Amino acid sequence: MDSIRLLLADDHVLFRQGLARMLREEQGFDIVGEARDGREAIEKARELMPDLILMDVSMPHMNGIEATRRIKEELPYVKIVMLSASDEDSDLFEAVKNGAQGYLLKDMEPGELFDMVRGSFRGEAPISRRTARKILGELSRHPLPPRGGHPFQEKLSPREQEVLEHLTKGQTNKEIASSLGISENTVKNHLKNILEKLHLKNRVEAAAYAFREGLADEQKHKA
């Protein structure tokens, strides 16, 4: 399998270079470039066409959220994972709406970061558990009404409802597949159908929708 071509965007030189060094030492990653702010991230994305961008939320000249919006408009194929020093950052919800695929905290363990970056490249949505609670709570205060007026029970098959329930537990595609005794490809196809039927953009919105509709008990996942 070809290495994942990564662009790193962070204004803190020591953090950015340290992260680049760790990723270069890990098999399967190719650091194609680094950016010091949002404007440079856009320029480097155009020039280097990376597979995935690790984007700091707070940067000078242009923050990571605005850079994400512009990059996704121009290069919709690029996967972008936001990096934040704090799970209290209110901008993370804006990142969801502007196309970011993942939201990770900078204090996570390197091995966990590597796994989540690989998961994002496969189409999963890496979110630290602490950050997930915040984003889901924010989304619940900003309703995501389904189009068409029918309840999700009428839109989704029983198997799709099972997949959606496991998604609210923060499970990866591999974990959902193992829980349900099906293949990862089958899980991916179910997720595509769920997003299309409910007119949602990504896994985070799908999880928030499930909480809102009572498919999952949010309190169970706060433990």
PDB file of C-alpha atoms in Angstrom:
ATOM      1  CA  MET A   1       0.000   0.000   0.000  1.00  0.00           C
ATOM      2  CA  ASP A   2       1.283   3.488  -0.880  1.00  0.00           C
ATOM      3  CA  SER A   3       2.182   5.826   1.973  1.00  0.00           C
ATOM      4  CA  ILE A   4      -0.333   8.469   3.041  1.00  0.00           C
ATOM      5  CA  ARG A   5       0.910  11.824   1.764  1.00  0.00           C
ATOM      6  CA  LEU A   6       0.568  14.325   4.617  1.00  0.00           C
ATOM      7  CA  LEU A   7       0.690  18.115   4.846  1.00  0.00           C
ATOM      8  CA  LEU A   8       1.205  19.533   8.350  1.00  0.00           C
ATOM      9  CA  ALA A   9      -0.142  23.009   9.150  1.00  0.00           C
ATOM     10  CA  ASP A  10       0.767  24.495  12.549  1.00  0.00           C
ATOM     11  CA  ASP A  11       2.316  27.814  13.564  1.00  0.00           C
ATOM     12  CA  HIS A  12       4.271  26.287  16.463  1.00  0.00           C
ATOM     13  CA  VAL A  13       7.562  25.245  14.891  1.00  0.00           C
ATOM     14  CA  LEU A  14       8.673  22.842  17.612  1.00  0.00           C
ATOM     15  CA  PHE A  15       5.349  21.006  17.656  1.00  0.00           C
ATOM     16  CA  ARG A  16       5.104  20.858  13.862  1.00  0.00           C
ATOM     17  CA  GLN A  17       8.642  19.618  13.353  1.00  0.00           C
ATOM     18  CA  GLY A  18       8.367  17.160  16.237  1.00  0.00           C
ATOM     19  CA  LEU A  19       5.149  15.756  14.773  1.00  0.00           C
ATOM     20  CA  ALA A  20       6.777  15.524  11.343  1.00  0.00           C
ATOM     21  CA  ARG A  21       9.720  13.620  12.812  1.00  0.00           C
ATOM     22  CA  MET A  22       7.471  11.091  14.559  1.00  0.00           C
ATOM     23  CA  LEU A  23       5.376  10.529  11.445  1.00  0.00           C
ATOM     24  CA  ARG A  24       8.455  10.035   9.265  1.00  0.00           C
ATOM     25  CA  GLU A  25       9.655   7.332  11.636  1.00  0.00           C
ATOM     26  CA  GLU A  26       6.313   5.521  11.383  1.00  0.00           C
ATOM     27  CA  GLN A  27       5.752   3.262   8.404  1.00  0.00           C
ATOM     28  CA  GLY A  28       3.063   4.340   5.944  1.00  0.00           C
ATOM     29  CA  PHE A  29       3.386   8.129   6.191  1.00  0.00           C
ATOM     30  CA  ASP A  30       5.070  10.528   3.769  1.00  0.00           C
ATOM     31  CA  ILE A  31       5.371  14.168   4.921  1.00  0.00           C
ATOM     32  CA  VAL A  32       5.176  16.131   1.675  1.00  0.00           C
ATOM     33  CA  GLY A  33       5.149  19.616   3.215  1.00  0.00           C
ATOM     34  CA  GLU A  34       4.655  21.909   6.191  1.00  0.00           C
ATOM     35  CA  ALA A  35       2.745  25.195   6.548  1.00  0.00           C
ATOM     36  CA  ARG A  36       3.022  27.945   9.175  1.00  0.00           C
ATOM     37  CA  ASP A  37      -0.488  29.389   8.841  1.00  0.00           C
ATOM     38  CA  GLY A  38      -3.785  28.976   7.030  1.00  0.00           C
ATOM     39  CA  ARG A  39      -2.767  30.928   3.948  1.00  0.00           C
ATOM     40  CA  GLU A  40       0.352  28.855   3.466  1.00  0.00           C
ATOM     41  CA  ALA A  41      -1.688  25.690   4.028  1.00  0.00           C
ATOM     42  CA  ILE A  42      -3.907  26.631   1.083  1.00  0.00           C
ATOM     43  CA  GLU A  43      -0.891  27.348  -1.132  1.00  0.00           C
ATOM     44  CA  LYS A  44       0.859  24.120  -0.173  1.00  0.00           C
ATOM     45  CA  ALA A  45      -2.328  22.090  -0.667  1.00  0.00           C
ATOM     46  CA  ARG A  46      -2.659  23.431  -4.230  1.00  0.00           C
ATOM     47  CA  GLU A  47       0.987  22.788  -4.979  1.00  0.00           C
ATOM     48  CA  LEU A  48       1.488  19.401  -3.304  1.00  0.00           C
ATOM     49  CA  MET A  49      -1.975  17.789  -3.579  1.00  0.00           C
ATOM     50  CA  PRO A  50      -1.666  15.794  -0.317  1.00  0.00           C
ATOM     51  CA  ASP A  51      -3.953  12.944   0.663  1.00  0.00           C
ATOM     52  CA  LEU A  52      -4.545  14.356   4.133  1.00  0.00           C
ATOM     53  CA  ILE A  53      -3.842  17.584   6.041  1.00  0.00           C
ATOM     54  CA  LEU A  54      -3.280  17.802   9.784  1.00  0.00           C
ATOM     55  CA  MET A  55      -4.507  21.340  10.464  1.00  0.00           C
ATOM     56  CA  ASP A  56      -4.073  23.380  13.636  1.00  0.00           C
ATOM     57  CA  VAL A  57      -7.260  25.192  14.672  1.00  0.00           C
ATOM     58  CA  SER A  58      -5.624  28.448  15.816  1.00  0.00           C
ATOM     59  CA  MET A  59      -3.061  30.004  13.474  1.00  0.00           C
ATOM     60  CA  PRO A  60      -2.118  33.591  12.516  1.00  0.00           C
ATOM     61  CA  HIS A  61      -3.154  35.368   9.289  1.00  0.00           C
ATOM     62  CA  MET A  62      -5.860  32.754   8.632  1.00  0.00           C
ATOM     63  CA  ASN A  63      -7.101  30.174  11.117  1.00  0.00           C
ATOM     64  CA  GLY A  64      -7.403  26.485  10.373  1.00  0.00           C
ATOM     65  CA  ILE A  65     -11.185  26.541  10.043  1.00  0.00           C
ATOM     66  CA  GLU A  66     -11.214  29.168   7.286  1.00  0.00           C
ATOM     67  CA  ALA A  67      -8.315  27.411   5.565  1.00  0.00           C
ATOM     68  CA  THR A  68     -10.264  24.151   5.762  1.00  0.00           C
ATOM     69  CA  ARG A  69     -13.339  25.735   4.180  1.00  0.00           C
ATOM     70  CA  ARG A  70     -11.339  27.145   1.282  1.00  0.00           C
ATOM     71  CA  ILE A  71      -9.329  23.993   0.692  1.00  0.00           C
ATOM     72  CA  LYS A  72     -12.442  21.785   0.687  1.00  0.00           C
ATOM     73  CA  GLU A  73     -14.100  24.110  -1.837  1.00  0.00           C
ATOM     74  CA  GLU A  74     -11.116  23.869  -4.171  1.00  0.00           C
ATOM     75  CA  LEU A  75      -9.886  20.349  -3.395  1.00  0.00           C
ATOM     76  CA  PRO A  76     -12.871  18.393  -2.044  1.00  0.00           C
ATOM     77  CA  TYR A  77     -10.993  15.082  -2.185  1.00  0.00           C
ATOM     78  CA  VAL A  78      -8.490  16.168   0.504  1.00  0.00           C
ATOM     79  CA  LYS A  79      -9.158  14.814   3.964  1.00  0.00           C
ATOM     80  CA  ILE A  80      -8.525  17.329   6.769  1.00  0.00           C
ATOM     81  CA  VAL A  81      -8.074  16.480  10.441  1.00  0.00           C
ATOM     82  CA  MET A  82      -8.086  19.375  12.902  1.00  0.00           C
ATOM     83  CA  LEU A  83      -5.620  19.565  15.788  1.00  0.00           C
ATOM     84  CA  SER A  84      -6.471  21.462  18.960  1.00  0.00           C
ATOM     85  CA  ALA A  85      -4.690  22.074  22.250  1.00  0.00           C
ATOM     86  CA  SER A  86      -8.012  22.154  24.114  1.00  0.00           C
ATOM     87  CA  ASP A  87     -11.307  20.297  23.946  1.00  0.00           C
ATOM     88  CA  GLU A  88     -12.984  23.524  25.091  1.00  0.00           C
ATOM     89  CA  ASP A  89     -12.316  25.209  21.759  1.00  0.00           C
ATOM     90  CA  SER A  90     -15.715  26.382  20.511  1.00  0.00           C
ATOM     91  CA  ASP A  91     -14.389  26.574  16.951  1.00  0.00           C
ATOM     92  CA  LEU A  92     -14.453  22.797  16.612  1.00  0.00           C
ATOM     93  CA  PHE A  93     -18.157  22.844  15.818  1.00  0.00           C
ATOM     94  CA  GLU A  94     -17.468  25.286  12.976  1.00  0.00           C
ATOM     95  CA  ALA A  95     -14.843  22.874  11.672  1.00  0.00           C
ATOM     96  CA  VAL A  96     -17.544  20.193  11.337  1.00  0.00           C
ATOM     97  CA  LYS A  97     -19.661  22.460   9.161  1.00  0.00           C
ATOM     98  CA  ASN A  98     -16.683  23.473   7.039  1.00  0.00           C
ATOM     99  CA  GLY A  99     -15.688  19.972   6.021  1.00  0.00           C
ATOM    100  CA  ALA A 100     -13.126  18.673   8.501  1.00  0.00           C
ATOM    101  CA  GLN A 101     -13.118  14.882   8.822  1.00  0.00           C
ATOM    102  CA  GLY A 102     -11.551  14.585  12.260  1.00  0.00           C
ATOM    103  CA  TYR A 103     -10.836  16.494  15.480  1.00  0.00           C
ATOM    104  CA  LEU A 104      -7.900  15.451  17.647  1.00  0.00           C
ATOM    105  CA  LEU A 105      -6.277  16.812  20.778  1.00  0.00           C
ATOM    106  CA  LYS A 106      -2.564  17.527  20.768  1.00  0.00           C
ATOM    107  CA  ASP A 107      -1.971  15.727  24.054  1.00  0.00           C
ATOM    108  CA  MET A 108      -2.920  12.299  22.693  1.00  0.00           C
ATOM    109  CA  GLU A 109      -0.489   9.399  22.544  1.00  0.00           C
ATOM    110  CA  PRO A 110       1.508   9.048  19.279  1.00  0.00           C
ATOM    111  CA  GLY A 111       0.212   5.540  18.606  1.00  0.00           C
ATOM    112  CA  GLU A 112      -3.382   6.697  18.929  1.00  0.00           C
ATOM    113  CA  LEU A 113      -2.685   9.597  16.572  1.00  0.00           C
ATOM    114  CA  PHE A 114      -1.181   7.264  13.964  1.00  0.00           C
ATOM    115  CA  ASP A 115      -4.203   4.951  14.137  1.00  0.00           C
ATOM    116  CA  MET A 116      -6.671   7.829  13.824  1.00  0.00           C
ATOM    117  CA  VAL A 117      -4.845   9.367  10.857  1.00  0.00           C
ATOM    118  CA  ARG A 118      -4.930   5.993   9.113  1.00  0.00           C
ATOM    119  CA  GLY A 119      -8.625   5.692   9.967  1.00  0.00           C
ATOM    120  CA  SER A 120      -9.353   9.113   8.487  1.00  0.00           C
ATOM    121  CA  PHE A 121      -7.573   8.129   5.284  1.00  0.00           C
ATOM    122  CA  ARG A 122      -9.843   5.073   5.097  1.00  0.00           C
ATOM    123  CA  GLY A 123     -12.888   7.322   5.391  1.00  0.00           C
ATOM    124  CA  GLU A 124     -13.495   7.120   9.131  1.00  0.00           C
ATOM    125  CA  ALA A 125     -13.911  10.201  11.296  1.00  0.00           C
ATOM    126  CA  PRO A 126     -11.257  10.312  14.022  1.00  0.00           C
ATOM    127  CA  ILE A 127     -12.471  12.147  17.096  1.00  0.00           C
ATOM    128  CA  SER A 128     -11.006  11.983  20.591  1.00  0.00           C
ATOM    129  CA  ARG A 129     -13.646  10.811  23.075  1.00  0.00           C
ATOM    130  CA  ARG A 130     -13.491  14.044  25.094  1.00  0.00           C
ATOM    131  CA  THR A 131     -13.925  16.146  21.967  1.00  0.00           C
ATOM    132  CA  ALA A 132     -16.719  13.913  20.669  1.00  0.00           C
ATOM    133  CA  ARG A 133     -18.875  14.698  23.714  1.00  0.00           C
ATOM    134  CA  LYS A 134     -18.426  18.417  23.140  1.00  0.00           C
ATOM    135  CA  ILE A 135     -19.190  18.271  19.421  1.00  0.00           C
ATOM    136  CA  LEU A 136     -22.213  16.021  19.886  1.00  0.00           C
ATOM    137  CA  GLY A 137     -23.515  18.339  22.571  1.00  0.00           C
ATOM    138  CA  GLU A 138     -23.056  21.348  20.314  1.00  0.00           C
ATOM    139  CA  LEU A 139     -24.746  19.606  17.405  1.00  0.00           C
ATOM    140  CA  SER A 140     -27.686  18.684  19.620  1.00  0.00           C
ATOM    141  CA  ARG A 141     -28.204  22.403  20.288  1.00  0.00           C
ATOM    142  CA  HIS A 142     -28.145  23.081  16.541  1.00  0.00           C
ATOM    143  CA  PRO A 143     -30.673  20.586  15.158  1.00  0.00           C
ATOM    144  CA  LEU A 144     -29.943  18.658  11.977  1.00  0.00           C
ATOM    145  CA  PRO A 145     -33.469  17.982  10.684  1.00  0.00           C
ATOM    146  CA  PRO A 146     -33.734  15.217   8.072  1.00  0.00           C
ATOM    147  CA  ARG A 147     -35.221  16.235   4.746  1.00  0.00           C
ATOM    148  CA  GLY A 148     -38.373  14.547   3.651  1.00  0.00           C
ATOM    149  CA  GLY A 149     -40.311  14.535   6.911  1.00  0.00           C
ATOM    150  CA  HIS A 150     -40.168  10.795   7.616  1.00  0.00           C
ATOM    151  CA  PRO A 151     -38.712   9.407  10.864  1.00  0.00           C
ATOM    152  CA  PHE A 152     -35.408   7.614  10.538  1.00  0.00           C
ATOM    153  CA  GLN A 153     -37.068   4.261  11.366  1.00  0.00           C
ATOM    154  CA  GLU A 154     -38.899   4.508   8.037  1.00  0.00           C
ATOM    155  CA  LYS A 155     -35.771   5.570   6.183  1.00  0.00           C
ATOM    156  CA  LEU A 156     -33.224   3.101   7.560  1.00  0.00           C
ATOM    157  CA  SER A 157     -33.202  -0.683   7.460  1.00  0.00           C
ATOM    158  CA  PRO A 158     -32.848  -2.576  10.776  1.00  0.00           C
ATOM    159  CA  ARG A 159     -29.191  -3.300   9.948  1.00  0.00           C
ATOM    160  CA  GLU A 160     -28.516   0.361   9.162  1.00  0.00           C
ATOM    161  CA  GLN A 161     -30.042   1.312  12.511  1.00  0.00           C
ATOM    162  CA  GLU A 162     -27.677  -1.172  14.214  1.00  0.00           C
ATOM    163  CA  VAL A 163     -24.679   0.325  12.416  1.00  0.00           C
ATOM    164  CA  LEU A 164     -25.776   3.815  13.431  1.00  0.00           C
ATOM    165  CA  GLU A 165     -26.166   2.774  17.067  1.00  0.00           C
ATOM    166  CA  HIS A 166     -22.633   1.335  17.135  1.00  0.00           C
ATOM    167  CA  LEU A 167     -21.377   4.538  15.508  1.00  0.00           C
ATOM    168  CA  THR A 168     -22.626   6.548  18.487  1.00  0.00           C
ATOM    169  CA  LYS A 169     -20.347   4.461  20.714  1.00  0.00           C
ATOM    170  CA  GLY A 170     -17.316   5.853  18.890  1.00  0.00           C
ATOM    171  CA  GLN A 171     -16.532   2.557  17.177  1.00  0.00           C
ATOM    172  CA  THR A 172     -14.389   2.388  14.044  1.00  0.00           C
ATOM    173  CA  ASN A 173     -15.558   0.552  10.923  1.00  0.00           C
ATOM    174  CA  LYS A 174     -13.456  -2.446  11.971  1.00  0.00           C
ATOM    175  CA  GLU A 175     -15.011  -2.506  15.444  1.00  0.00           C
ATOM    176  CA  ILE A 176     -18.551  -2.174  14.047  1.00  0.00           C
ATOM    177  CA  ALA A 177     -17.847  -5.011  11.613  1.00  0.00           C
ATOM    178  CA  SER A 178     -16.596  -7.231  14.443  1.00  0.00           C
ATOM    179  CA  SER A 179     -19.583  -6.410  16.652  1.00  0.00           C
ATOM    180  CA  LEU A 180     -22.100  -7.202  13.921  1.00  0.00           C
ATOM    181  CA  GLY A 181     -20.256 -10.099  12.281  1.00  0.00           C
ATOM    182  CA  ILE A 182     -20.010  -8.420   8.875  1.00  0.00           C
ATOM    183  CA  SER A 183     -17.139  -7.161   6.710  1.00  0.00           C
ATOM    184  CA  GLU A 184     -15.639  -3.665   6.869  1.00  0.00           C
ATOM    185  CA  ASN A 185     -16.704  -3.049   3.267  1.00  0.00           C
ATOM    186  CA  THR A 186     -20.280  -3.869   4.224  1.00  0.00           C
ATOM    187  CA  VAL A 187     -20.069  -1.390   7.104  1.00  0.00           C
ATOM    188  CA  LYS A 188     -18.754   1.293   4.715  1.00  0.00           C
ATOM    189  CA  ASN A 189     -21.644   0.677   2.328  1.00  0.00           C
ATOM    190  CA  HIS A 190     -24.170   0.861   5.161  1.00  0.00           C
ATOM    191  CA  LEU A 191     -22.675   4.173   6.318  1.00  0.00           C
ATOM    192  CA  LYS A 192     -22.856   5.611   2.807  1.00  0.00           C
ATOM    193  CA  ASN A 193     -26.511   4.638   2.634  1.00  0.00           C
ATOM    194  CA  ILE A 194     -27.229   6.114   6.064  1.00  0.00           C
ATOM    195  CA  LEU A 195     -25.670   9.481   5.175  1.00  0.00           C
ATOM    196  CA  GLU A 196     -27.481   9.588   1.836  1.00  0.00           C
ATOM    197  CA  LYS A 197     -30.876   8.627   3.262  1.00  0.00           C
ATOM    198  CA  LEU A 198     -30.660  11.115   6.133  1.00  0.00           C
ATOM    199  CA  HIS A 199     -29.035  13.870   4.044  1.00  0.00           C
ATOM    200  CA  LEU A 200     -26.133  14.216   6.465  1.00  0.00           C
ATOM    201  CA  LYS A 201     -22.533  15.127   5.694  1.00  0.00           C
ATOM    202  CA  ASN A 202     -20.442  12.865   7.895  1.00  0.00           C
ATOM    203  CA  ARG A 203     -20.272  10.372  10.768  1.00  0.00           C
ATOM    204  CA  VAL A 204     -20.330  13.081  13.420  1.00  0.00           C
ATOM    205  CA  GLU A 205     -23.628  14.483  12.165  1.00  0.00           C
ATOM    206  CA  ALA A 206     -24.998  10.933  11.932  1.00  0.00           C
ATOM    207  CA  ALA A 207     -24.084  10.235  15.561  1.00  0.00           C
ATOM    208  CA  ALA A 208     -25.640  13.516  16.704  1.00  0.00           C
ATOM    209  CA  TYR A 209     -28.775  12.713  14.720  1.00  0.00           C
ATOM    210  CA  ALA A 210     -29.013   9.307  16.385  1.00  0.00           C
ATOM    211  CA  PHE A 211     -28.745  10.868  19.864  1.00  0.00           C
ATOM    212  CA  ARG A 212     -31.406  13.420  19.001  1.00  0.00           C
ATOM    213  CA  GLU A 213     -33.800  10.773  17.685  1.00  0.00           C
ATOM    214  CA  GLY A 214     -33.324   8.581  20.759  1.00  0.00           C
ATOM    215  CA  LEU A 215     -31.576   5.717  18.967  1.00  0.00           C
ATOM    216  CA  ALA A 216     -28.737   5.935  21.488  1.00  0.00           C
ATOM    217  CA  ASP A 217     -28.692   6.974  25.104  1.00  0.00           C
ATOM    218  CA  GLU A 218     -26.096   9.757  25.298  1.00  0.00           C
ATOM    219  CA  GLN A 219     -25.621   9.198  29.026  1.00  0.00           C
ATOM    220  CA  LYS A 220     -24.332   5.658  28.401  1.00  0.00           C
ATOM    221  CA  HIS A 221     -21.467   7.019  26.317  1.00  0.00           C
ATOM    222  CA  LYS A 222     -20.339   9.609  28.842  1.00  0.00           C
ATOM    223  CA  ALA A 223     -18.985   6.969  31.186  1.00  0.00           C
TER     224      ALA A 223
END
